[in-house]
Short mmCIF file of C-alpha atoms in Angstrom, two decimals:
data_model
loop_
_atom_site.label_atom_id
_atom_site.label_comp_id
_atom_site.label_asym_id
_atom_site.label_seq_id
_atom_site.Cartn_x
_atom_site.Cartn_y
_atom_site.Cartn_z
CA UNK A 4 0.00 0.00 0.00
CA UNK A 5 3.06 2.12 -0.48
CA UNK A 6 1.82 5.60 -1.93
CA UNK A 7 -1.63 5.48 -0.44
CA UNK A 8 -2.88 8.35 1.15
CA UNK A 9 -6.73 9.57 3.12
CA UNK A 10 -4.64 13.40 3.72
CA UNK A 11 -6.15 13.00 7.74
CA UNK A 12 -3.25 12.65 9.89
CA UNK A 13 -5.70 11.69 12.84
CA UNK A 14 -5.73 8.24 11.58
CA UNK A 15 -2.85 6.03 12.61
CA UNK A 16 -2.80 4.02 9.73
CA UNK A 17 -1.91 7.14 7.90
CA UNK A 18 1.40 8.15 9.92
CA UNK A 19 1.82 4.52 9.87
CA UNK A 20 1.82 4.81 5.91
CA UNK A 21 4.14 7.87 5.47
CA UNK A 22 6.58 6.66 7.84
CA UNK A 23 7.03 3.19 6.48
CA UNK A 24 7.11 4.86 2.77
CA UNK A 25 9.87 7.07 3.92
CA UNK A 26 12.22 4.16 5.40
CA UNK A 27 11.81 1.48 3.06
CA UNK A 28 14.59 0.96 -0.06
CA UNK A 29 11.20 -0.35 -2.36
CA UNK A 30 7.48 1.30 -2.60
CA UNK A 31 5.41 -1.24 -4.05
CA UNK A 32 2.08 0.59 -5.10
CA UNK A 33 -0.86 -0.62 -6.09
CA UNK A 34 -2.57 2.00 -8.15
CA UNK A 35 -0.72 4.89 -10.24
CA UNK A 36 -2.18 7.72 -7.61
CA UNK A 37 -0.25 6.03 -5.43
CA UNK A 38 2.46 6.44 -7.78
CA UNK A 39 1.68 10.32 -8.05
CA UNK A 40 1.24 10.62 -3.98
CA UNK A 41 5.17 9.80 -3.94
CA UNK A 42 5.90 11.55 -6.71
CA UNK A 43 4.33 14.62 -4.76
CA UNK A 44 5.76 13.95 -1.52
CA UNK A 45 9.40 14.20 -3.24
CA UNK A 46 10.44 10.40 -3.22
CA UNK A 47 11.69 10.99 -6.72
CA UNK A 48 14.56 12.37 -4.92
CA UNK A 49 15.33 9.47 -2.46
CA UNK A 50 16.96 6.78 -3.42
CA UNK A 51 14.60 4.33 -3.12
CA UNK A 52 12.70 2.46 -5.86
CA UNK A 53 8.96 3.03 -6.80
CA UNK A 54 7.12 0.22 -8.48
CA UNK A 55 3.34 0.34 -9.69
CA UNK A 56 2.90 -3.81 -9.17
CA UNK A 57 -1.26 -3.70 -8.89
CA UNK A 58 -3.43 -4.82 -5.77
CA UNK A 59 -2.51 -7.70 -4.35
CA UNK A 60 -6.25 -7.82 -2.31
CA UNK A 61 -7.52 -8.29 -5.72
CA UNK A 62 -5.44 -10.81 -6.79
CA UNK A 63 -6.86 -12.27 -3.24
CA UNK A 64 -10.06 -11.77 -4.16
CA UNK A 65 -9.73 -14.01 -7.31
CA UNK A 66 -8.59 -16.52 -5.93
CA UNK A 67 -10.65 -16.89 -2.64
CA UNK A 68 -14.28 -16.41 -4.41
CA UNK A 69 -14.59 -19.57 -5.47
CA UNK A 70 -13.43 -20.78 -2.08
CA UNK A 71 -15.89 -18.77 -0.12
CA UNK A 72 -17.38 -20.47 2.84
CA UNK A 73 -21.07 -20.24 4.13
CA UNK A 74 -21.29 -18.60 7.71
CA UNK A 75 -22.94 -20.79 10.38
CA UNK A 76 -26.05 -17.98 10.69
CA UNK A 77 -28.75 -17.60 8.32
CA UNK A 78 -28.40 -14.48 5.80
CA UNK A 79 -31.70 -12.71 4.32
CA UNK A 80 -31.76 -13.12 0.33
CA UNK A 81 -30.95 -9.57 0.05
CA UNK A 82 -29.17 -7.68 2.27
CA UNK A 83 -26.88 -4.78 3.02
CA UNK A 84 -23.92 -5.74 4.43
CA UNK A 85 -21.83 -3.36 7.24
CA UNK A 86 -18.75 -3.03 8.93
CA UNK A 87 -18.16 -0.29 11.72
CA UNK A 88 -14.85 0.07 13.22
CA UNK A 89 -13.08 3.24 13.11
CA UNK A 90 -12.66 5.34 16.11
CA UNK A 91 -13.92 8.46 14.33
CA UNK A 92 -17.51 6.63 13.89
CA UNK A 93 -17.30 4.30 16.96
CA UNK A 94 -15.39 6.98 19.64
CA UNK A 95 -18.46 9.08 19.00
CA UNK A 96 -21.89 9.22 21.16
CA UNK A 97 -23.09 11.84 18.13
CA UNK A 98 -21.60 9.81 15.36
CA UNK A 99 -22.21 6.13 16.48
CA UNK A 100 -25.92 6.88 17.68
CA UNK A 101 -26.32 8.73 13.99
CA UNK A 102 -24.71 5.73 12.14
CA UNK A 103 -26.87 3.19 14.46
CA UNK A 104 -30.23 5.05 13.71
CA UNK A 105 -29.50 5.40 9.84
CA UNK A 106 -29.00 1.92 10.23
CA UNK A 107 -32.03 1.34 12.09
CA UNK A 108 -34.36 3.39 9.05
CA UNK A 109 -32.72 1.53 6.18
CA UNK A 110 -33.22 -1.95 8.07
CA UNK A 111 -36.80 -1.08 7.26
CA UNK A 112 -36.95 -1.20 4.05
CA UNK A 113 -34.03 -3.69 3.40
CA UNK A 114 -32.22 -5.92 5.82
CA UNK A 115 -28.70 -4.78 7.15
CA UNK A 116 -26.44 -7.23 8.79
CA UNK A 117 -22.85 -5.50 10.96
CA UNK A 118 -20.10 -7.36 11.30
CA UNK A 119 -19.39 -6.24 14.95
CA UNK A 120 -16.18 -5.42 15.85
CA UNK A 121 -15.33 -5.41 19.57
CA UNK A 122 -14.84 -1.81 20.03
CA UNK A 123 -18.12 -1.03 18.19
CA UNK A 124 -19.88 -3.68 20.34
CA UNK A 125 -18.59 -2.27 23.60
CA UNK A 126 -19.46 1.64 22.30
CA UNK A 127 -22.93 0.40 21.39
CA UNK A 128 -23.45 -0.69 25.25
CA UNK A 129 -21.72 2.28 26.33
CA UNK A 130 -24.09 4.54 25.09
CA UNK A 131 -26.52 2.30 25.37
CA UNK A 132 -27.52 2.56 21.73
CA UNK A 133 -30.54 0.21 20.28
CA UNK A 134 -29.97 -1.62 16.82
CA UNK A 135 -32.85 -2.79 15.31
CA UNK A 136 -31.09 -4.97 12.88
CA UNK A 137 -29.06 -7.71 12.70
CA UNK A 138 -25.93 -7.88 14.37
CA UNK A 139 -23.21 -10.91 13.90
CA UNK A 140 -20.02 -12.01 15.68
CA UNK A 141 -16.59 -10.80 13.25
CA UNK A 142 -16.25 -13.30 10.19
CA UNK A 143 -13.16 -15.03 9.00
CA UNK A 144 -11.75 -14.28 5.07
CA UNK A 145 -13.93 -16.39 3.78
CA UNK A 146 -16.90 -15.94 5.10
CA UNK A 147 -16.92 -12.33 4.53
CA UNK A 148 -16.17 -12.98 0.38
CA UNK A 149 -19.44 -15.12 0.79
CA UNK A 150 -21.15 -12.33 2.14
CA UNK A 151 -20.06 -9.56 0.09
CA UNK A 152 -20.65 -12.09 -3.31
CA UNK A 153 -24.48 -12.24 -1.82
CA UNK A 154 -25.53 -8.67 -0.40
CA UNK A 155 -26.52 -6.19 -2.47
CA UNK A 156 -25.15 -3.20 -0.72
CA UNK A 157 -21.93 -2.21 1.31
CA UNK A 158 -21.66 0.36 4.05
CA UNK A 159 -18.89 0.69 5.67
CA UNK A 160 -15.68 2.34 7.18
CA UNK A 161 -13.55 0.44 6.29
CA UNK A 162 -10.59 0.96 4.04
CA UNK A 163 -10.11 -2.60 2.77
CA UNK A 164 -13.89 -3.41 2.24
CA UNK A 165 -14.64 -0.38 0.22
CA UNK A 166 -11.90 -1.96 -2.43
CA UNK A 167 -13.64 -5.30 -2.01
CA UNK A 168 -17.10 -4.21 -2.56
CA UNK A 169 -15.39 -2.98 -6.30
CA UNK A 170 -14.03 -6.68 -7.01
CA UNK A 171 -17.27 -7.84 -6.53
CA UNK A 172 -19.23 -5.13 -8.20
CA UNK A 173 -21.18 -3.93 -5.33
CA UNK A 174 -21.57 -0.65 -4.80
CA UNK A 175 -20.71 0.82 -1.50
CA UNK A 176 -21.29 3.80 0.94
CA UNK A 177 -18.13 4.78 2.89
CA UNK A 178 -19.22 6.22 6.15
CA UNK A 179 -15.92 8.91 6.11
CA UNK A 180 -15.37 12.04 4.53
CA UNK A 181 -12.20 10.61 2.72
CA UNK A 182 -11.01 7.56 1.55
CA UNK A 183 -7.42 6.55 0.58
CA UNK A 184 -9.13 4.86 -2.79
CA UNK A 185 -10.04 7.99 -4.55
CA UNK A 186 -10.16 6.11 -8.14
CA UNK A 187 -13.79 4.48 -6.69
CA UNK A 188 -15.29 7.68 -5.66
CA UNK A 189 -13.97 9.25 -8.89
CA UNK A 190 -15.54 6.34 -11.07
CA UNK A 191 -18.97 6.51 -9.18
CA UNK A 192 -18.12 3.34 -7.70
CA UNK A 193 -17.95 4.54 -4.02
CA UNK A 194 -20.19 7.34 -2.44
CA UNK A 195 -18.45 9.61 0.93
CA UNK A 196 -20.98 9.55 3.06
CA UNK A 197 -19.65 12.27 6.39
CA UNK A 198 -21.25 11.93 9.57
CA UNK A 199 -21.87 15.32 10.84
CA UNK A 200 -22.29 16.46 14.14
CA UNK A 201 -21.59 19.20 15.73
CA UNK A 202 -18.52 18.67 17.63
#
């Protein structure tokens, strides 16, 4: 992931990124804005070795499909699937109870199924926030390609997903107000969706 970049240095994975890009000899980058991010940032000028080698999560993707296993709960035929995780959405009473709500209306009109991750779970009961939609245990690899090859929606937070949800040809709501994979918003497969509140 050499390259990438969301331009929010409040998210660690983003130091993480520019600090690893700047110590290592060889920036392999998937995408040719990754490429351009370097090019940007002045790496021309190090001696170090760019390299535009593709996304390996696709190459992932490929190969797992066709290996994708069933989870041991029952799925709706059609359903949005969800991931919540990031401590922008989840560190938030405003946000979380906003995300939870909008996820409460939609369920309504077409089933939505989180993936809970443990800090959204405890958040949820922290706040003491009331989903009114279906809410799983965190699925292995392969459960979650069987999932995303059978919903019909993504919304999520996630950076991997969002990439994901564009292998399989699903389109996808990222609950952020950036995303490090620009080329899907730009091609109209991936909407920004901000949670505002006023903080």
């Amino acid at each position: 992931e050499a390259g990438l970049r969301s331009f929010n240095m409040k998210m660690p994975e983003e130091v993480n990124r520019i600090l690893t890009d700047r110590i290592s000899n060889i920036l392999f980058c998937p995408t040719e804005t990754a490429v351009d991010n370097l090019s940007k940032e002045g790496f021309d000028n190090f001696s170090c070795e760019i390299k535009n080698v593709g996304d390996v999560m696709y190459d992932a993707a490929l190969f797992y499909k066709n290996k994708a296993q069933k989870p041991n709960f029952e799925l709706p035929n059609e359903f949005i699937l969800s991931t919540i995780h990031r401590a922008e959405n989840t560190n938030s009473k405003e946000k979380l109870s906003i995300i939870i709500e909008s996820f409460n209306q939609i369920n309504k009109k077409t089933p939505v199924v989180l993936t809970l991750h443990p800090r959204t779970k405890s958040y949820i009961e922290k706040y003491n926030l009331k989903p009114e939609f279906t809410l799983v245990d965190p699925v292995g690899y392969l459960e979650m390609v069987y999932m995303l090859n059978k919903c019909k929606l993504v919304m999520t937070d996630s950076g991997g997903l969002q990439k994901e949800a564009y292998f399989f040809k699903k389109p996808c709501v990222t609950l952020r107000d950036q995303t490090e994979w620009i080329e899907l918003v730009n091609h109209g497969a991936n909407v920004l969706s901000n949670i505002s509140v006023n903080e």
